[in-house]
Amino acid sequence: PGLTGPPCVPVCRYVAVGDTAGGFAVYSTQGGEPLASWAPRKPTRQVVTALGAMPVRRNETVLLVGRADGTAESVMMSETIVKPDPYAGRSEPEYSLELREMDLLVHEMGATRGGSVSHIETSRFNAHRFYFLAAGQHVWVFDDTTGNRTRLDAGNPVLGLKSAGPNLYVTTTAGVSNLKLSGMHLGPMPMEGLNGSSLVSAGFDAHVNSKLYALTDEGEVLTAYINSRTAERRCEVRSRQPFGVRPPASISSVRGYVLLGLRDTVEVYNVSGRARTTPAKVFGEPLRHLPGHLGLDSPLPEAPVGAQVDLGGGDPSPPFQGLATNGKRLVAVHLSNEEVGLFASELPTVKPRDFQAKKWTQPIFVIAMLIVGFWQYSRQARHMEEQMELRGGRRRKKGLRGFSGVSPGMHGLSGLGEGASREDIVAEVNRLMQQRGRDGGGRPGRRTFRAEGG
């Protein structure tokens, strides 16, 4: 009872779900009773609004908890595995969890009064563990390795965080900003194609850090790309479609698909193999029908569905709680204030066409390869002919007599016919040697060749 906040999948076997008392519970992905629960040391009635997770070593994961009053804490989750032992009656491995509080972010963000913690992101860079938290229009950066803490002003309410190596992309209602971890400088990027609209919800693609989807205040769903190949990073809107979606809504994604969590419906859009086109709507499922897929009773017609969270006044951008994914296949949906449904996506995907791969299969590249091959062959043939001319020989043309490709001193043999025998060649060589001896004053006939032998 009292479940709230976006579910988070810290490891493949567990799901952490926040509650209205500032703590959370950890469940198995198979459902059932909670395996472990945690409550803050100081009692609070603040709703958990954001959860994050980061594995630090084998069987240990740091869970980050953010609340509606802007406070945040970290908890270490340790997993113990007992191997199966048929002789002891354990046919399957048994798992046990332990949660212990850590001294990080304990009520540090409450002093800013910037609003509730809406998003949490983690990353590793240069052997450092970074935790990013967004509250209102502020972004906090915590370096867990060195203990440094930095607060940055995004200028507008933050809608999403995405770690991308040495950069952190911050999505706001006005566009996207880039945070360089090396200098802790947050700079806005021009967002071409926004055309004066404001963003009300945004989410990055599950597998492409530079691709994001956003919902505008006019009910349009945008697809944008962050271009980092140029000297100045910029964001470009590639497609926009007026689906008529109205806030509140949350956007998330799994492999090949984008999910919109609305007030009473979950809509699924296909982006598989559609690099530059508008997402295509596949289907929509009302929240009242989802419990039936899990073997549960459907709620009564007058019963509210979804996550009913009252964050109080003064929050500039209250996040809509109701839909979260692990970026792969798992999808967690708040069915009501007391139930969370976990689903696995089995939707088919198509790999987007990559023009950087298998270029040799394209006709234009086949023609180019043939031209390059012919040019290489012609150049090699000319090179061989030049080498033959330097040695004094030439290609023998049809109808000419004599040898080809021999040294200049052997040109006297050109008087022989094309079908001369071995004996004729030896006799002609001896004749030339004797003639050379008479011309040079030497004794004739001293140097002769015999037809026999080598």
PDB file of C-alpha atoms in Angstrom, residues 89-380:
ATOM      1  CA  GLY A  89      16.546 -29.671   0.111  1.00  0.00           C
ATOM      2  CA  ARG A  90      17.580 -26.618  -2.000  1.00  0.00           C
ATOM      3  CA  SER A  91      17.029 -27.449  -5.653  1.00  0.00           C
ATOM      4  CA  GLU A  92      17.283 -23.784  -6.717  1.00  0.00           C
ATOM      5  CA  PRO A  93      19.654 -20.985  -5.589  1.00  0.00           C
ATOM      6  CA  GLU A  94      18.334 -18.756  -2.828  1.00  0.00           C
ATOM      7  CA  TYR A  95      18.804 -14.975  -2.773  1.00  0.00           C
ATOM      8  CA  SER A  96      18.767 -12.677   0.225  1.00  0.00           C
ATOM      9  CA  LEU A  97      19.062  -8.880   0.288  1.00  0.00           C
ATOM     10  CA  GLU A  98      20.450  -6.464   2.833  1.00  0.00           C
ATOM     11  CA  LEU A  99      19.849  -2.690   2.760  1.00  0.00           C
ATOM     12  CA  ARG A 100      22.000  -0.245   4.714  1.00  0.00           C
ATOM     13  CA  GLU A 101      22.068   3.535   4.694  1.00  0.00           C
ATOM     14  CA  MET A 102      25.054   5.483   3.348  1.00  0.00           C
ATOM     15  CA  ASP A 103      26.193   9.022   4.144  1.00  0.00           C
ATOM     16  CA  LEU A 104      25.435  10.694   0.810  1.00  0.00           C
ATOM     17  CA  LEU A 105      22.942  13.453  -0.079  1.00  0.00           C
ATOM     18  CA  VAL A 106      21.249  13.350   3.337  1.00  0.00           C
ATOM     19  CA  HIS A 107      18.879  16.308   3.178  1.00  0.00           C
ATOM     20  CA  GLU A 108      21.446  18.337   1.231  1.00  0.00           C
ATOM     21  CA  MET A 109      19.055  19.310  -1.515  1.00  0.00           C
ATOM     22  CA  GLY A 110      16.223  20.371   0.765  1.00  0.00           C
ATOM     23  CA  ALA A 111      17.937  23.679   1.468  1.00  0.00           C
ATOM     24  CA  THR A 112      17.654  24.760  -2.162  1.00  0.00           C
ATOM     25  CA  ARG A 113      13.835  24.674  -2.170  1.00  0.00           C
ATOM     26  CA  GLY A 114      14.058  24.037  -5.869  1.00  0.00           C
ATOM     27  CA  GLY A 115      11.250  21.508  -6.004  1.00  0.00           C
ATOM     28  CA  SER A 116      10.988  17.744  -5.901  1.00  0.00           C
ATOM     29  CA  VAL A 117      13.694  15.430  -7.203  1.00  0.00           C
ATOM     30  CA  SER A 118      12.366  14.560 -10.624  1.00  0.00           C
ATOM     31  CA  HIS A 119      15.192  12.580 -12.249  1.00  0.00           C
ATOM     32  CA  ILE A 120      18.244  10.573 -11.212  1.00  0.00           C
ATOM     33  CA  GLU A 121      21.026   9.404 -13.524  1.00  0.00           C
ATOM     34  CA  THR A 122      24.322   7.600 -12.877  1.00  0.00           C
ATOM     35  CA  SER A 123      27.478   7.099 -14.921  1.00  0.00           C
ATOM     36  CA  ARG A 124      31.126   6.082 -14.831  1.00  0.00           C
ATOM     37  CA  PHE A 125      33.844   8.243 -16.359  1.00  0.00           C
ATOM     38  CA  ASN A 126      37.620   8.048 -15.892  1.00  0.00           C
ATOM     39  CA  ALA A 127      37.273   5.604 -12.968  1.00  0.00           C
ATOM     40  CA  HIS A 128      34.852   8.027 -11.214  1.00  0.00           C
ATOM     41  CA  ARG A 129      31.285   7.260 -10.204  1.00  0.00           C
ATOM     42  CA  PHE A 130      28.933  10.185 -10.838  1.00  0.00           C
ATOM     43  CA  TYR A 131      25.399  10.648  -9.510  1.00  0.00           C
ATOM     44  CA  PHE A 132      23.189  13.279 -11.195  1.00  0.00           C
ATOM     45  CA  LEU A 133      19.990  14.567  -9.600  1.00  0.00           C
ATOM     46  CA  ALA A 134      17.531  17.094 -11.028  1.00  0.00           C
ATOM     47  CA  ALA A 135      15.227  19.192  -8.859  1.00  0.00           C
ATOM     48  CA  GLY A 136      13.238  21.985 -10.469  1.00  0.00           C
ATOM     49  CA  GLN A 137      15.686  23.815 -12.728  1.00  0.00           C
ATOM     50  CA  HIS A 138      18.794  22.756 -10.819  1.00  0.00           C
ATOM     51  CA  VAL A 139      21.130  19.837 -11.494  1.00  0.00           C
ATOM     52  CA  TRP A 140      23.331  18.376  -8.778  1.00  0.00           C
ATOM     53  CA  VAL A 141      26.488  16.459  -9.685  1.00  0.00           C
ATOM     54  CA  PHE A 142      28.019  14.185  -7.050  1.00  0.00           C
ATOM     55  CA  ASP A 143      31.400  12.562  -7.574  1.00  0.00           C
ATOM     56  CA  ASP A 144      31.295   9.549  -5.285  1.00  0.00           C
ATOM     57  CA  THR A 145      35.001   8.845  -5.856  1.00  0.00           C
ATOM     58  CA  THR A 146      36.316  12.246  -4.716  1.00  0.00           C
ATOM     59  CA  GLY A 147      33.325  13.481  -2.711  1.00  0.00           C
ATOM     60  CA  ASN A 148      32.930  16.700  -4.751  1.00  0.00           C
ATOM     61  CA  ARG A 149      29.447  18.200  -5.101  1.00  0.00           C
ATOM     62  CA  THR A 150      28.388  20.753  -7.697  1.00  0.00           C
ATOM     63  CA  ARG A 151      25.055  22.514  -8.236  1.00  0.00           C
ATOM     64  CA  LEU A 152      24.240  23.949 -11.661  1.00  0.00           C
ATOM     65  CA  ASP A 153      21.360  26.071 -12.906  1.00  0.00           C
ATOM     66  CA  ALA A 154      19.725  24.790 -16.107  1.00  0.00           C
ATOM     67  CA  GLY A 155      17.635  27.959 -16.535  1.00  0.00           C
ATOM     68  CA  ASN A 156      14.380  26.020 -17.067  1.00  0.00           C
ATOM     69  CA  PRO A 157      12.632  23.058 -15.404  1.00  0.00           C
ATOM     70  CA  VAL A 158      14.500  19.834 -16.106  1.00  0.00           C
ATOM     71  CA  LEU A 159      12.623  17.071 -17.938  1.00  0.00           C
ATOM     72  CA  GLY A 160      15.309  14.409 -18.287  1.00  0.00           C
ATOM     73  CA  LEU A 161      18.957  13.412 -17.845  1.00  0.00           C
ATOM     74  CA  LYS A 162      21.066  11.187 -20.067  1.00  0.00           C
ATOM     75  CA  SER A 163      24.682  10.183 -19.505  1.00  0.00           C
ATOM     76  CA  ALA A 164      26.845   9.910 -22.630  1.00  0.00           C
ATOM     77  CA  GLY A 165      30.470   9.231 -21.728  1.00  0.00           C
ATOM     78  CA  PRO A 166      32.193  12.523 -20.851  1.00  0.00           C
ATOM     79  CA  ASN A 167      28.930  14.461 -21.322  1.00  0.00           C
ATOM     80  CA  LEU A 168      25.576  14.732 -19.603  1.00  0.00           C
ATOM     81  CA  TYR A 169      22.595  15.804 -21.711  1.00  0.00           C
ATOM     82  CA  VAL A 170      20.030  17.801 -19.739  1.00  0.00           C
ATOM     83  CA  THR A 171      16.591  18.167 -21.321  1.00  0.00           C
ATOM     84  CA  THR A 172      14.549  21.170 -20.218  1.00  0.00           C
ATOM     85  CA  THR A 173      11.284  22.744 -21.290  1.00  0.00           C
ATOM     86  CA  ALA A 174      13.255  24.979 -23.679  1.00  0.00           C
ATOM     87  CA  GLY A 175      15.531  22.361 -25.271  1.00  0.00           C
ATOM     88  CA  VAL A 176      18.729  20.499 -24.460  1.00  0.00           C
ATOM     89  CA  SER A 177      21.866  21.541 -22.579  1.00  0.00           C
ATOM     90  CA  ASN A 178      25.229  19.805 -22.482  1.00  0.00           C
ATOM     91  CA  LEU A 179      27.291  19.319 -19.334  1.00  0.00           C
ATOM     92  CA  LYS A 180      30.981  18.515 -19.794  1.00  0.00           C
ATOM     93  CA  LEU A 181      32.207  16.508 -16.827  1.00  0.00           C
ATOM     94  CA  SER A 182      35.792  17.633 -17.370  1.00  0.00           C
ATOM     95  CA  GLY A 183      34.988  21.290 -16.671  1.00  0.00           C
ATOM     96  CA  MET A 184      31.546  21.128 -15.010  1.00  0.00           C
ATOM     97  CA  HIS A 185      30.220  23.679 -17.488  1.00  0.00           C
ATOM     98  CA  LEU A 186      26.554  23.508 -18.475  1.00  0.00           C
ATOM     99  CA  GLY A 187      25.946  25.107 -21.855  1.00  0.00           C
ATOM    100  CA  PRO A 188      22.669  25.237 -23.814  1.00  0.00           C
ATOM    101  CA  MET A 189      22.569  23.765 -27.316  1.00  0.00           C
ATOM    102  CA  PRO A 190      20.493  25.330 -30.101  1.00  0.00           C
ATOM    103  CA  MET A 191      17.424  23.174 -30.844  1.00  0.00           C
ATOM    104  CA  GLU A 192      16.546  23.682 -34.491  1.00  0.00           C
ATOM    105  CA  GLY A 193      12.961  22.994 -35.493  1.00  0.00           C
ATOM    106  CA  LEU A 194      11.296  23.561 -32.119  1.00  0.00           C
ATOM    107  CA  ASN A 195       9.495  26.574 -33.626  1.00  0.00           C
ATOM    108  CA  GLY A 196       8.600  28.263 -30.368  1.00  0.00           C
ATOM    109  CA  SER A 197       6.995  25.222 -28.725  1.00  0.00           C
ATOM    110  CA  SER A 198       7.755  24.146 -25.174  1.00  0.00           C
ATOM    111  CA  LEU A 199       8.534  20.620 -24.063  1.00  0.00           C
ATOM    112  CA  VAL A 200       6.429  19.042 -21.338  1.00  0.00           C
ATOM    113  CA  SER A 201       8.030  15.579 -21.280  1.00  0.00           C
ATOM    114  CA  ALA A 202      11.105  14.017 -22.855  1.00  0.00           C
ATOM    115  CA  GLY A 203      12.984  10.734 -22.920  1.00  0.00           C
ATOM    116  CA  PHE A 204      16.094   9.483 -24.678  1.00  0.00           C
ATOM    117  CA  ASP A 205      16.263   6.435 -26.878  1.00  0.00           C
ATOM    118  CA  ALA A 206      17.090   3.185 -25.111  1.00  0.00           C
ATOM    119  CA  HIS A 207      20.192   2.483 -27.227  1.00  0.00           C
ATOM    120  CA  VAL A 208      21.125   5.742 -28.981  1.00  0.00           C
ATOM    121  CA  ASN A 209      22.387   8.426 -26.613  1.00  0.00           C
ATOM    122  CA  SER A 210      22.049  11.171 -29.222  1.00  0.00           C
ATOM    123  CA  LYS A 211      18.387  10.449 -30.054  1.00  0.00           C
ATOM    124  CA  LEU A 212      15.488  11.719 -27.968  1.00  0.00           C
ATOM    125  CA  TYR A 213      11.698  11.878 -28.078  1.00  0.00           C
ATOM    126  CA  ALA A 214       9.677  14.710 -26.616  1.00  0.00           C
ATOM    127  CA  LEU A 215       6.090  15.831 -26.140  1.00  0.00           C
ATOM    128  CA  THR A 216       5.272  19.504 -26.702  1.00  0.00           C
ATOM    129  CA  ASP A 217       2.621  21.687 -25.136  1.00  0.00           C
ATOM    130  CA  GLU A 218       0.770  21.540 -28.471  1.00  0.00           C
ATOM    131  CA  GLY A 219       0.341  17.756 -28.328  1.00  0.00           C
ATOM    132  CA  GLU A 220       3.095  16.954 -30.830  1.00  0.00           C
ATOM    133  CA  VAL A 221       5.598  14.106 -30.516  1.00  0.00           C
ATOM    134  CA  LEU A 222       9.080  15.150 -31.663  1.00  0.00           C
ATOM    135  CA  THR A 223      12.084  13.098 -32.685  1.00  0.00           C
ATOM    136  CA  ALA A 224      15.375  14.970 -32.332  1.00  0.00           C
ATOM    137  CA  TYR A 225      19.064  14.185 -32.727  1.00  0.00           C
ATOM    138  CA  ILE A 226      22.080  15.694 -31.019  1.00  0.00           C
ATOM    139  CA  ASN A 227      24.845  16.402 -33.525  1.00  0.00           C
ATOM    140  CA  SER A 228      28.261  16.181 -31.876  1.00  0.00           C
ATOM    141  CA  ARG A 229      30.415  15.896 -35.008  1.00  0.00           C
ATOM    142  CA  THR A 230      30.687  19.634 -35.488  1.00  0.00           C
ATOM    143  CA  ALA A 231      32.701  22.023 -33.360  1.00  0.00           C
ATOM    144  CA  GLU A 232      29.469  23.323 -31.778  1.00  0.00           C
ATOM    145  CA  ARG A 233      27.017  20.769 -30.466  1.00  0.00           C
ATOM    146  CA  ARG A 234      23.452  21.330 -31.569  1.00  0.00           C
ATOM    147  CA  CYS A 235      20.116  19.541 -31.438  1.00  0.00           C
ATOM    148  CA  GLU A 236      17.980  19.145 -34.555  1.00  0.00           C
ATOM    149  CA  VAL A 237      14.315  18.132 -34.749  1.00  0.00           C
ATOM    150  CA  ARG A 238      13.950  15.550 -37.526  1.00  0.00           C
ATOM    151  CA  SER A 239      10.215  14.830 -37.296  1.00  0.00           C
ATOM    152  CA  ARG A 240       7.125  16.137 -35.546  1.00  0.00           C
ATOM    153  CA  GLN A 241       3.642  14.726 -35.637  1.00  0.00           C
ATOM    154  CA  PRO A 242       0.469  16.191 -34.030  1.00  0.00           C
ATOM    155  CA  PHE A 243      -0.776  13.058 -32.258  1.00  0.00           C
ATOM    156  CA  GLY A 244      -2.978  15.169 -29.994  1.00  0.00           C
ATOM    157  CA  VAL A 245      -1.298  13.888 -26.824  1.00  0.00           C
ATOM    158  CA  ARG A 246      -1.974  16.110 -23.842  1.00  0.00           C
ATOM    159  CA  PRO A 247      -0.031  16.286 -20.590  1.00  0.00           C
ATOM    160  CA  PRO A 248       0.452  14.939 -18.039  1.00  0.00           C
ATOM    161  CA  ALA A 249       2.448  12.203 -19.745  1.00  0.00           C
ATOM    162  CA  SER A 250       5.748  10.394 -19.448  1.00  0.00           C
ATOM    163  CA  ILE A 251       7.932   9.123 -22.280  1.00  0.00           C
ATOM    164  CA  SER A 252      10.128   6.081 -22.077  1.00  0.00           C
ATOM    165  CA  SER A 253      11.558   3.593 -24.550  1.00  0.00           C
ATOM    166  CA  VAL A 254      12.513  -0.025 -25.007  1.00  0.00           C
ATOM    167  CA  ARG A 255      14.298  -1.678 -27.899  1.00  0.00           C
ATOM    168  CA  GLY A 256      12.662  -0.383 -31.076  1.00  0.00           C
ATOM    169  CA  TYR A 257       9.627   1.262 -29.449  1.00  0.00           C
ATOM    170  CA  VAL A 258       8.569   4.412 -27.602  1.00  0.00           C
ATOM    171  CA  LEU A 259       6.007   4.248 -24.804  1.00  0.00           C
ATOM    172  CA  LEU A 260       3.785   7.113 -23.689  1.00  0.00           C
ATOM    173  CA  GLY A 261       2.308   6.853 -20.215  1.00  0.00           C
ATOM    174  CA  LEU A 262      -0.871   8.933 -20.180  1.00  0.00           C
ATOM    175  CA  ARG A 263      -3.358   9.516 -17.391  1.00  0.00           C
ATOM    176  CA  ASP A 264      -5.333   6.334 -18.083  1.00  0.00           C
ATOM    177  CA  THR A 265      -3.637   4.724 -21.129  1.00  0.00           C
ATOM    178  CA  VAL A 266      -0.291   3.382 -22.291  1.00  0.00           C
ATOM    179  CA  GLU A 267       0.441   3.973 -25.982  1.00  0.00           C
ATOM    180  CA  VAL A 268       3.160   2.181 -27.962  1.00  0.00           C
ATOM    181  CA  TYR A 269       4.909   3.675 -31.020  1.00  0.00           C
ATOM    182  CA  ASN A 270       7.248   1.844 -33.376  1.00  0.00           C
ATOM    183  CA  VAL A 271      10.637   3.416 -34.120  1.00  0.00           C
ATOM    184  CA  SER A 272      12.361   0.208 -35.224  1.00  0.00           C
ATOM    185  CA  GLY A 273      14.187   0.775 -38.492  1.00  0.00           C
ATOM    186  CA  ARG A 274      12.831   4.336 -38.729  1.00  0.00           C
ATOM    187  CA  ALA A 275      15.920   6.486 -38.278  1.00  0.00           C
ATOM    188  CA  ARG A 276      14.513   9.729 -39.709  1.00  0.00           C
ATOM    189  CA  THR A 277      10.761   9.246 -39.863  1.00  0.00           C
ATOM    190  CA  THR A 278       7.888   9.875 -37.500  1.00  0.00           C
ATOM    191  CA  PRO A 279       7.132   7.205 -34.859  1.00  0.00           C
ATOM    192  CA  ALA A 280       4.200   5.034 -35.957  1.00  0.00           C
ATOM    193  CA  LYS A 281       1.537   4.227 -33.400  1.00  0.00           C
ATOM    194  CA  VAL A 282       1.083   0.485 -32.935  1.00  0.00           C
ATOM    195  CA  PHE A 283      -1.613   0.257 -30.273  1.00  0.00           C
ATOM    196  CA  GLY A 284      -2.871   1.704 -27.006  1.00  0.00           C
ATOM    197  CA  GLU A 285      -3.939  -0.195 -23.911  1.00  0.00           C
ATOM    198  CA  PRO A 286      -6.162   1.294 -21.168  1.00  0.00           C
ATOM    199  CA  LEU A 287      -4.845   0.920 -17.646  1.00  0.00           C
ATOM    200  CA  ARG A 288      -8.088  -0.762 -16.608  1.00  0.00           C
ATOM    201  CA  HIS A 289      -7.338  -3.682 -18.964  1.00  0.00           C
ATOM    202  CA  LEU A 290      -3.735  -4.280 -17.867  1.00  0.00           C
ATOM    203  CA  PRO A 291      -4.543  -6.079 -14.555  1.00  0.00           C
ATOM    204  CA  GLY A 292      -6.414  -8.741 -16.522  1.00  0.00           C
ATOM    205  CA  HIS A 293      -3.202  -9.666 -18.373  1.00  0.00           C
ATOM    206  CA  LEU A 294      -1.575 -10.368 -14.993  1.00  0.00           C
ATOM    207  CA  GLY A 295      -4.403 -12.521 -13.689  1.00  0.00           C
ATOM    208  CA  LEU A 296      -5.806  -9.763 -11.458  1.00  0.00           C
ATOM    209  CA  ASP A 297      -9.311  -8.419 -11.148  1.00  0.00           C
ATOM    210  CA  SER A 298     -10.084  -5.307 -13.155  1.00  0.00           C
ATOM    211  CA  PRO A 299     -10.742  -2.167 -11.078  1.00  0.00           C
ATOM    212  CA  LEU A 300     -14.247  -0.941 -10.592  1.00  0.00           C
ATOM    213  CA  PRO A 301     -15.479   1.734 -13.011  1.00  0.00           C
ATOM    214  CA  GLU A 302     -15.460   4.389 -10.277  1.00  0.00           C
ATOM    215  CA  ALA A 303     -12.022   3.393  -8.908  1.00  0.00           C
ATOM    216  CA  PRO A 304      -9.078   5.600  -9.970  1.00  0.00           C
ATOM    217  CA  VAL A 305      -6.287   4.036 -11.982  1.00  0.00           C
ATOM    218  CA  GLY A 306      -2.660   4.946 -12.380  1.00  0.00           C
ATOM    219  CA  ALA A 307      -0.433   6.684  -9.890  1.00  0.00           C
ATOM    220  CA  GLN A 308      -2.302   9.306  -7.910  1.00  0.00           C
ATOM    221  CA  VAL A 309       0.483  11.459  -6.447  1.00  0.00           C
ATOM    222  CA  ASP A 310      -0.114  14.772  -4.698  1.00  0.00           C
ATOM    223  CA  LEU A 311       3.177  16.657  -4.553  1.00  0.00           C
ATOM    224  CA  GLY A 312       1.705  19.820  -3.105  1.00  0.00           C
ATOM    225  CA  GLY A 313       2.058  23.351  -4.420  1.00  0.00           C
ATOM    226  CA  GLY A 314       5.155  25.219  -5.484  1.00  0.00           C
ATOM    227  CA  ASP A 315       6.618  22.533  -7.704  1.00  0.00           C
ATOM    228  CA  PRO A 316       7.413  24.114 -11.102  1.00  0.00           C
ATOM    229  CA  SER A 317       7.357  20.804 -12.966  1.00  0.00           C
ATOM    230  CA  PRO A 318       5.624  18.002 -11.086  1.00  0.00           C
ATOM    231  CA  PRO A 319       6.672  14.759 -12.777  1.00  0.00           C
ATOM    232  CA  PHE A 320       4.008  12.345 -13.893  1.00  0.00           C
ATOM    233  CA  GLN A 321       4.571   9.014 -12.161  1.00  0.00           C
ATOM    234  CA  GLY A 322       3.354   5.939 -13.919  1.00  0.00           C
ATOM    235  CA  LEU A 323       5.748   4.406 -16.457  1.00  0.00           C
ATOM    236  CA  ALA A 324       9.375   3.298 -16.326  1.00  0.00           C
ATOM    237  CA  THR A 325      11.607   0.868 -18.228  1.00  0.00           C
ATOM    238  CA  ASN A 326      15.078  -0.552 -17.874  1.00  0.00           C
ATOM    239  CA  GLY A 327      15.930   0.360 -21.488  1.00  0.00           C
ATOM    240  CA  LYS A 328      15.808  -3.256 -22.680  1.00  0.00           C
ATOM    241  CA  ARG A 329      12.628  -5.316 -22.333  1.00  0.00           C
ATOM    242  CA  LEU A 330      11.124  -4.695 -18.887  1.00  0.00           C
ATOM    243  CA  VAL A 331       8.276  -2.197 -18.530  1.00  0.00           C
ATOM    244  CA  ALA A 332       6.842  -1.223 -15.131  1.00  0.00           C
ATOM    245  CA  VAL A 333       3.429   0.453 -15.012  1.00  0.00           C
ATOM    246  CA  HIS A 334       1.603   1.877 -11.983  1.00  0.00           C
ATOM    247  CA  LEU A 335      -1.791   0.269 -12.201  1.00  0.00           C
ATOM    248  CA  SER A 336      -3.056   1.954  -9.028  1.00  0.00           C
ATOM    249  CA  ASN A 337      -1.783   3.276  -5.712  1.00  0.00           C
ATOM    250  CA  GLU A 338      -1.462  -0.305  -4.500  1.00  0.00           C
ATOM    251  CA  GLU A 339      -0.307  -2.259  -7.555  1.00  0.00           C
ATOM    252  CA  VAL A 340       2.585  -2.110  -9.990  1.00  0.00           C
ATOM    253  CA  GLY A 341       2.561  -4.345 -13.046  1.00  0.00           C
ATOM    254  CA  LEU A 342       5.788  -5.591 -14.645  1.00  0.00           C
ATOM    255  CA  PHE A 343       5.729  -6.593 -18.311  1.00  0.00           C
ATOM    256  CA  ALA A 344       8.318  -7.905 -20.781  1.00  0.00           C
ATOM    257  CA  SER A 345       8.304  -6.562 -24.326  1.00  0.00           C
ATOM    258  CA  GLU A 346       8.252  -9.217 -27.037  1.00  0.00           C
ATOM    259  CA  LEU A 347       7.514  -6.811 -29.866  1.00  0.00           C
ATOM    260  CA  PRO A 348       9.499  -7.505 -33.067  1.00  0.00           C
ATOM    261  CA  THR A 349      12.265  -5.114 -34.026  1.00  0.00           C
ATOM    262  CA  VAL A 350      14.007  -4.284 -37.286  1.00  0.00           C
ATOM    263  CA  LYS A 351      17.605  -3.159 -37.320  1.00  0.00           C
ATOM    264  CA  PRO A 352      17.879   0.368 -38.774  1.00  0.00           C
ATOM    265  CA  ARG A 353      19.662   0.609 -42.098  1.00  0.00           C
ATOM    266  CA  ASP A 354      23.235   1.707 -41.564  1.00  0.00           C
ATOM    267  CA  PHE A 355      24.864   3.388 -44.515  1.00  0.00           C
ATOM    268  CA  GLN A 356      28.251   3.054 -42.841  1.00  0.00           C
ATOM    269  CA  ALA A 357      28.131  -0.745 -43.024  1.00  0.00           C
ATOM    270  CA  LYS A 358      28.343  -3.106 -46.051  1.00  0.00           C
ATOM    271  CA  LYS A 359      29.053  -0.375 -48.540  1.00  0.00           C
ATOM    272  CA  TRP A 360      30.327  -2.921 -51.043  1.00  0.00           C
ATOM    273  CA  THR A 361      26.740  -4.149 -51.573  1.00  0.00           C
ATOM    274  CA  GLN A 362      25.629  -0.791 -53.013  1.00  0.00           C
ATOM    275  CA  PRO A 363      25.717  -0.503 -56.873  1.00  0.00           C
ATOM    276  CA  ILE A 364      27.522   2.829 -56.852  1.00  0.00           C
ATOM    277  CA  PHE A 365      30.302   1.403 -54.706  1.00  0.00           C
ATOM    278  CA  VAL A 366      30.580  -1.684 -56.965  1.00  0.00           C
ATOM    279  CA  ILE A 367      31.102   0.591 -59.985  1.00  0.00           C
ATOM    280  CA  ALA A 368      33.642   2.657 -58.077  1.00  0.00           C
ATOM    281  CA  MET A 369      35.547  -0.484 -57.117  1.00  0.00           C
ATOM    282  CA  LEU A 370      35.667  -1.617 -60.760  1.00  0.00           C
ATOM    283  CA  ILE A 371      36.996   1.755 -61.870  1.00  0.00           C
ATOM    284  CA  VAL A 372      39.667   1.736 -59.178  1.00  0.00           C
ATOM    285  CA  GLY A 373      40.661  -1.828 -60.103  1.00  0.00           C
ATOM    286  CA  PHE A 374      40.997  -0.977 -63.823  1.00  0.00           C
ATOM    287  CA  TRP A 375      43.064   2.087 -62.954  1.00  0.00           C
ATOM    288  CA  GLN A 376      45.363   0.032 -60.749  1.00  0.00           C
ATOM    289  CA  TYR A 377      45.794  -2.572 -63.519  1.00  0.00           C
ATOM    290  CA  SER A 378      46.619   0.080 -66.139  1.00  0.00           C
ATOM    291  CA  ARG A 379      49.127   1.768 -63.866  1.00  0.00           C
ATOM    292  CA  GLN A 380      50.872  -1.537 -63.122  1.00  0.00           C
TER     293      GLN A 380
END
